[in-house]
Amino acid sequence: RAPDRRGQPNRNFAAEFEASLIDFYNIPMIAEKLAGTPSFTCFPHSIHPLQALLAREAQVSWPLSSSLRTPLQNRPVRRVAIWASCADWYSEMESRSASNFLHASGVETHLYLGSESGRSDFLKMYNCQSYDYIHVIGHGAFDHLELGSSRILINQSEFVEIDDLVDANLGKQGRRLLCLNICDGGVSDGLGGIQKLGLAPSLASPSQAVISHLWPVEPRVASAFGLTLCSNLVSTQKGHFEAFSTTLKRLQEPWMQRVATLRAHFDGEIIDRLENFAAADDIFDWASPVFFQ
């Protein structure tokens, strides 16, 4: 991690970090041992991108299980909610582009902007059982020195705490998907055990799969990830984790190739911003996403 910046990746060691992880975990061996299993978990937990490394090195990956329960069948993505915090440069741009794409793809889409909506609106949206997919764009806060502090900045001034979300009644009508396209949303501190203390691992259950990031992500890289995931949810039609896995593979492509593909499906100012940006294309850009169930 970067000196004096808690949780921030140190890009000076990106290549060494990637090589060390591949060597330490012996990724091909993990893939062989996991063959035929539905998911895996880690004891003890570290902020290591095993899903992305498996997808890159072995062309296959598995969900991370934090609920340790069998998930319900995936719900088809027919009704979507998108929340943009509007507390930054890019969340509203990403949300409008994603909303336009989903509408054009025949998906009923409801857009919530933090500039117009508040905490009660967010909780009402989150607790609504009719949404098959919820896409949250904004800022995540995880204090790496204090347990239980995970929260989401949902507009310029309001947060939603993990305790506000963890006991939601999501029903038994199938498993919905929640994407927290925020920094640190996938971070957890398992105290040497199961990955459970943190937003994504705590919110995952048989009724909900959760996607987020293991560390702070450059906003334009996060936007490209979010749009790619929306595209794959519509195009794959094979389920939540399959869409996630396809997205991980796309993240390994050179940045400008990925942006050109997005340009073919999405519109709006966010695409212009992505075209005028040069991503590092290192492990800290392509390996941050995680999928919990």
Short mmCIF file of C-alpha atoms in Angstrom, two decimals, residues 1-273:
data_model
loop_
_atom_site.label_atom_id
_atom_site.label_comp_id
_atom_site.label_asym_id
_atom_site.label_seq_id
_atom_site.Cartn_x
_atom_site.Cartn_y
_atom_site.Cartn_z
CA ARG A 1 0.00 0.00 0.00
CA ALA A 2 1.04 3.59 -0.54
CA PRO A 3 2.96 5.11 2.37
CA ASP A 4 0.82 7.37 4.60
CA ARG A 5 -2.31 6.64 2.50
CA ARG A 6 -4.37 3.97 4.23
CA GLY A 7 -5.79 1.47 1.76
CA GLN A 8 -4.37 3.18 -1.33
CA PRO A 9 -2.45 0.85 -3.67
CA ASN A 10 1.18 1.71 -4.34
CA ARG A 11 1.52 1.64 -8.13
CA ASN A 12 5.31 1.67 -7.90
CA PHE A 13 5.06 -2.01 -6.98
CA ALA A 14 2.19 -3.10 -9.23
CA ALA A 15 4.24 -5.57 -11.28
CA GLU A 16 5.97 -7.02 -8.22
CA PHE A 17 2.64 -7.32 -6.40
CA GLU A 18 1.11 -9.25 -9.30
CA ALA A 19 4.11 -11.58 -9.67
CA SER A 20 4.25 -12.25 -5.92
CA LEU A 21 0.56 -13.15 -5.73
CA ILE A 22 0.75 -15.52 -8.69
CA ASP A 23 3.78 -17.24 -7.18
CA PHE A 24 2.51 -17.36 -3.59
CA TYR A 25 -0.98 -18.72 -4.38
CA ASN A 26 0.09 -20.87 -7.35
CA ILE A 27 -2.97 -19.81 -9.33
CA PRO A 28 -3.01 -22.81 -11.75
CA MET A 29 -3.00 -25.16 -8.74
CA ILE A 30 -5.91 -23.28 -7.15
CA ALA A 31 -7.89 -23.55 -10.37
CA GLU A 32 -7.26 -27.31 -10.46
CA LYS A 33 -8.28 -27.80 -6.83
CA LEU A 34 -11.42 -25.69 -7.22
CA ALA A 35 -12.63 -27.58 -10.30
CA GLY A 36 -16.23 -28.67 -9.78
CA THR A 37 -16.85 -26.48 -6.73
CA PRO A 38 -19.49 -23.68 -6.76
CA SER A 39 -17.54 -21.05 -4.80
CA PHE A 40 -14.67 -20.45 -2.40
CA THR A 41 -13.73 -18.39 0.64
CA CYS A 42 -10.42 -17.39 2.23
CA PHE A 43 -8.97 -17.98 5.71
CA PRO A 44 -7.48 -15.65 6.76
CA HIS A 45 -8.58 -12.76 4.53
CA SER A 46 -6.20 -10.41 2.74
CA ILE A 47 -6.92 -7.74 0.14
CA HIS A 48 -5.74 -10.05 -2.64
CA PRO A 49 -7.58 -10.19 -6.01
CA LEU A 50 -7.85 -13.96 -6.36
CA GLN A 51 -10.94 -13.87 -8.58
CA ALA A 52 -9.27 -11.58 -11.11
CA LEU A 53 -6.00 -13.54 -11.03
CA LEU A 54 -7.85 -16.80 -11.65
CA ALA A 55 -9.74 -15.23 -14.54
CA ARG A 56 -6.50 -13.93 -16.05
CA GLU A 57 -4.18 -16.88 -15.50
CA ALA A 58 -6.56 -19.86 -15.64
CA GLN A 59 -9.42 -18.42 -17.75
CA VAL A 60 -11.89 -19.39 -15.04
CA SER A 61 -12.97 -18.05 -11.67
CA TRP A 62 -15.40 -18.64 -8.81
CA PRO A 63 -17.61 -16.52 -6.54
CA LEU A 64 -16.40 -15.62 -3.07
CA SER A 65 -18.78 -17.04 -0.49
CA SER A 66 -19.28 -14.93 2.61
CA SER A 67 -22.82 -16.07 3.46
CA LEU A 68 -21.81 -19.77 3.26
CA ARG A 69 -25.32 -20.52 2.03
CA THR A 70 -26.63 -21.75 -1.31
CA PRO A 71 -27.83 -18.79 -3.38
CA LEU A 72 -31.30 -18.57 -4.87
CA GLN A 73 -31.67 -18.75 -8.63
CA ASN A 74 -30.60 -15.53 -10.38
CA ARG A 75 -33.38 -13.12 -11.25
CA PRO A 76 -33.50 -12.01 -14.90
CA VAL A 77 -32.50 -8.35 -15.18
CA ARG A 78 -35.78 -6.70 -16.13
CA ARG A 79 -36.10 -3.84 -13.61
CA VAL A 80 -33.07 -1.80 -12.56
CA ALA A 81 -32.34 1.03 -10.12
CA ILE A 82 -29.29 3.28 -10.59
CA TRP A 83 -28.11 5.63 -7.83
CA ALA A 84 -25.52 8.34 -8.54
CA SER A 85 -24.14 10.28 -5.59
CA CYS A 86 -23.46 13.39 -7.74
CA ALA A 87 -20.72 14.20 -5.20
CA ASP A 88 -17.95 13.87 -7.79
CA TRP A 89 -17.17 14.49 -11.47
CA TYR A 90 -18.25 11.20 -12.98
CA SER A 91 -21.09 9.45 -11.11
CA GLU A 92 -23.91 11.33 -12.83
CA MET A 93 -22.25 10.91 -16.25
CA GLU A 94 -21.92 7.14 -15.73
CA SER A 95 -25.47 6.82 -14.41
CA ARG A 96 -27.06 8.62 -17.35
CA SER A 97 -25.07 6.63 -19.89
CA ALA A 98 -25.95 3.33 -18.17
CA SER A 99 -29.60 4.35 -17.88
CA ASN A 100 -29.85 5.25 -21.57
CA PHE A 101 -28.25 1.95 -22.56
CA LEU A 102 -30.53 -0.15 -20.36
CA HIS A 103 -33.64 1.69 -21.56
CA ALA A 104 -32.60 1.10 -25.17
CA SER A 105 -32.09 -2.59 -24.32
CA GLY A 106 -35.66 -2.94 -23.11
CA VAL A 107 -34.86 -2.88 -19.39
CA GLU A 108 -37.11 -0.81 -17.10
CA THR A 109 -34.67 1.60 -15.46
CA HIS A 110 -35.13 4.06 -12.59
CA LEU A 111 -32.44 6.73 -12.12
CA TYR A 112 -31.87 8.33 -8.71
CA LEU A 113 -29.56 11.35 -8.44
CA GLY A 114 -28.02 12.36 -5.12
CA SER A 115 -28.45 16.00 -6.15
CA GLU A 116 -32.21 15.46 -5.94
CA SER A 117 -32.59 12.56 -3.47
CA GLY A 118 -31.51 11.78 0.06
CA ARG A 119 -30.93 9.06 2.59
CA SER A 120 -34.58 8.03 2.96
CA ASP A 121 -34.85 7.70 -0.83
CA PHE A 122 -31.77 5.48 -0.95
CA LEU A 123 -33.09 3.19 1.78
CA LYS A 124 -36.49 2.95 0.08
CA MET A 125 -34.78 2.03 -3.19
CA TYR A 126 -32.52 -0.54 -1.53
CA ASN A 127 -35.40 -2.18 0.34
CA CYS A 128 -37.59 -2.40 -2.74
CA GLN A 129 -37.93 -6.09 -3.61
CA SER A 130 -38.94 -5.47 -7.22
CA TYR A 131 -35.50 -4.39 -8.46
CA ASP A 132 -33.52 -7.19 -10.10
CA TYR A 133 -30.33 -5.11 -10.20
CA ILE A 134 -29.20 -2.07 -8.22
CA HIS A 135 -26.19 -0.09 -9.46
CA VAL A 136 -24.71 2.38 -6.94
CA ILE A 137 -22.11 4.94 -8.08
CA GLY A 138 -20.34 7.13 -5.56
CA HIS A 139 -17.81 6.95 -2.75
CA GLY A 140 -17.18 4.19 -0.25
CA ALA A 141 -15.58 4.73 3.14
CA PHE A 142 -13.76 1.93 4.94
CA ASP A 143 -11.54 2.86 7.86
CA HIS A 144 -8.66 0.41 7.68
CA LEU A 145 -7.92 0.99 11.38
CA GLU A 146 -11.46 0.79 12.77
CA LEU A 147 -13.79 -2.18 12.29
CA GLY A 148 -17.47 -1.72 11.47
CA SER A 149 -17.03 1.68 9.83
CA SER A 150 -18.07 0.81 6.26
CA ARG A 151 -20.46 3.32 4.68
CA ILE A 152 -21.51 4.83 1.36
CA LEU A 153 -21.54 8.55 0.54
CA ILE A 154 -24.87 8.83 -1.30
CA ASN A 155 -24.87 12.59 -2.00
CA GLN A 156 -22.92 15.70 -1.06
CA SER A 157 -23.51 15.32 2.67
CA GLU A 158 -25.28 12.08 3.62
CA PHE A 159 -23.97 8.57 4.29
CA VAL A 160 -25.65 5.19 4.53
CA GLU A 161 -24.04 2.91 7.10
CA ILE A 162 -23.59 -0.82 6.71
CA ASP A 163 -26.02 -1.40 9.60
CA ASP A 164 -28.73 0.41 7.62
CA LEU A 165 -28.57 -2.22 4.89
CA VAL A 166 -27.55 -5.53 6.35
CA ASP A 167 -30.96 -6.75 7.57
CA ALA A 168 -33.07 -5.85 4.54
CA ASN A 169 -35.86 -8.27 3.69
CA LEU A 170 -35.20 -9.13 0.05
CA GLY A 171 -37.80 -11.87 -0.24
CA LYS A 172 -37.50 -15.33 -1.78
CA GLN A 173 -38.28 -14.47 -5.40
CA GLY A 174 -34.75 -15.18 -6.62
CA ARG A 175 -31.34 -13.57 -6.19
CA ARG A 176 -30.93 -9.94 -7.20
CA LEU A 177 -27.58 -8.30 -7.99
CA LEU A 178 -26.15 -5.26 -6.19
CA CYS A 179 -23.16 -3.45 -7.69
CA LEU A 180 -21.42 -1.00 -5.38
CA ASN A 181 -19.23 0.78 -7.92
CA ILE A 182 -17.42 2.57 -5.12
CA CYS A 183 -13.97 2.56 -3.56
CA ASP A 184 -13.33 -0.04 -0.85
CA GLY A 185 -16.82 -1.55 -1.14
CA GLY A 186 -15.32 -5.04 -1.39
CA VAL A 187 -12.84 -4.62 1.47
CA SER A 188 -13.40 -6.79 4.52
CA ASP A 189 -11.57 -7.55 7.71
CA GLY A 190 -12.22 -11.11 8.76
CA LEU A 191 -10.09 -11.05 11.91
CA GLY A 192 -8.20 -14.02 10.57
CA GLY A 193 -11.37 -15.84 9.53
CA ILE A 194 -14.20 -15.60 7.05
CA GLN A 195 -14.54 -12.46 4.93
CA LYS A 196 -17.51 -10.83 6.60
CA LEU A 197 -16.78 -7.36 8.01
CA GLY A 198 -17.34 -4.92 5.17
CA LEU A 199 -20.05 -3.74 2.80
CA ALA A 200 -20.06 -6.31 0.00
CA PRO A 201 -19.33 -9.43 2.09
CA SER A 202 -21.85 -8.45 4.76
CA LEU A 203 -24.63 -7.65 2.28
CA ALA A 204 -24.21 -10.88 0.29
CA SER A 205 -26.86 -13.49 1.01
CA PRO A 206 -28.87 -16.19 -0.79
CA SER A 207 -31.15 -13.36 -1.98
CA GLN A 208 -28.41 -10.99 -3.11
CA ALA A 209 -25.04 -11.19 -4.85
CA VAL A 210 -22.79 -8.16 -4.40
CA ILE A 211 -20.06 -6.78 -6.66
CA SER A 212 -17.62 -4.08 -5.57
CA HIS A 213 -13.91 -3.12 -5.46
CA LEU A 214 -11.07 -4.20 -3.16
CA TRP A 215 -9.38 -0.79 -3.01
CA PRO A 216 -9.79 2.85 -4.11
CA VAL A 217 -10.22 2.86 -7.90
CA GLU A 218 -9.52 5.70 -10.34
CA PRO A 219 -13.02 7.13 -11.09
CA ARG A 220 -12.79 6.73 -14.88
CA VAL A 221 -11.59 3.15 -14.52
CA ALA A 222 -14.55 2.51 -12.20
CA SER A 223 -16.94 4.05 -14.75
CA ALA A 224 -15.58 1.83 -17.51
CA PHE A 225 -16.06 -1.18 -15.26
CA GLY A 226 -19.63 -0.21 -14.38
CA LEU A 227 -20.67 0.31 -18.00
CA THR A 228 -19.01 -2.93 -19.12
CA LEU A 229 -20.86 -4.83 -16.40
CA CYS A 230 -24.20 -3.33 -17.48
CA SER A 231 -23.48 -4.35 -21.06
CA ASN A 232 -22.64 -7.91 -20.09
CA LEU A 233 -25.67 -8.27 -17.83
CA VAL A 234 -27.82 -7.55 -20.88
CA SER A 235 -25.81 -9.50 -23.46
CA THR A 236 -24.73 -12.71 -21.67
CA GLN A 237 -28.18 -13.76 -20.36
CA LYS A 238 -26.37 -16.47 -18.38
CA GLY A 239 -26.57 -15.07 -14.88
CA HIS A 240 -24.88 -12.64 -12.54
CA PHE A 241 -21.52 -14.32 -12.03
CA GLU A 242 -21.16 -15.13 -15.71
CA ALA A 243 -21.65 -11.44 -16.52
CA PHE A 244 -19.08 -10.56 -13.86
CA SER A 245 -16.57 -13.11 -15.21
CA THR A 246 -17.00 -11.81 -18.76
CA THR A 247 -16.41 -8.29 -17.45
CA LEU A 248 -13.19 -9.38 -15.71
CA LYS A 249 -11.89 -10.75 -19.01
CA ARG A 250 -12.74 -7.50 -20.78
CA LEU A 251 -10.82 -5.53 -18.14
CA GLN A 252 -7.65 -7.29 -19.25
CA GLU A 253 -7.85 -5.69 -22.71
CA PRO A 254 -5.82 -2.55 -23.43
CA TRP A 255 -7.62 0.56 -22.22
CA MET A 256 -8.33 2.17 -25.59
CA GLN A 257 -9.68 -1.11 -26.96
CA ARG A 258 -12.11 -1.30 -24.05
CA VAL A 259 -13.21 2.30 -24.53
CA ALA A 260 -13.77 1.75 -28.26
CA THR A 261 -16.05 -1.19 -27.43
CA LEU A 262 -17.99 0.96 -24.96
CA ARG A 263 -18.34 3.71 -27.58
CA ALA A 264 -20.20 1.24 -29.79
CA HIS A 265 -22.90 0.72 -27.13
CA PHE A 266 -22.96 3.78 -24.88
CA ASP A 267 -23.26 7.51 -25.38
CA GLY A 268 -22.85 10.62 -23.25
CA GLU A 269 -20.04 12.74 -21.88
CA ILE A 270 -18.55 9.89 -19.85
CA ILE A 271 -17.38 8.17 -23.05
CA ASP A 272 -15.58 11.35 -24.13
CA ARG A 273 -13.89 11.50 -20.73
#
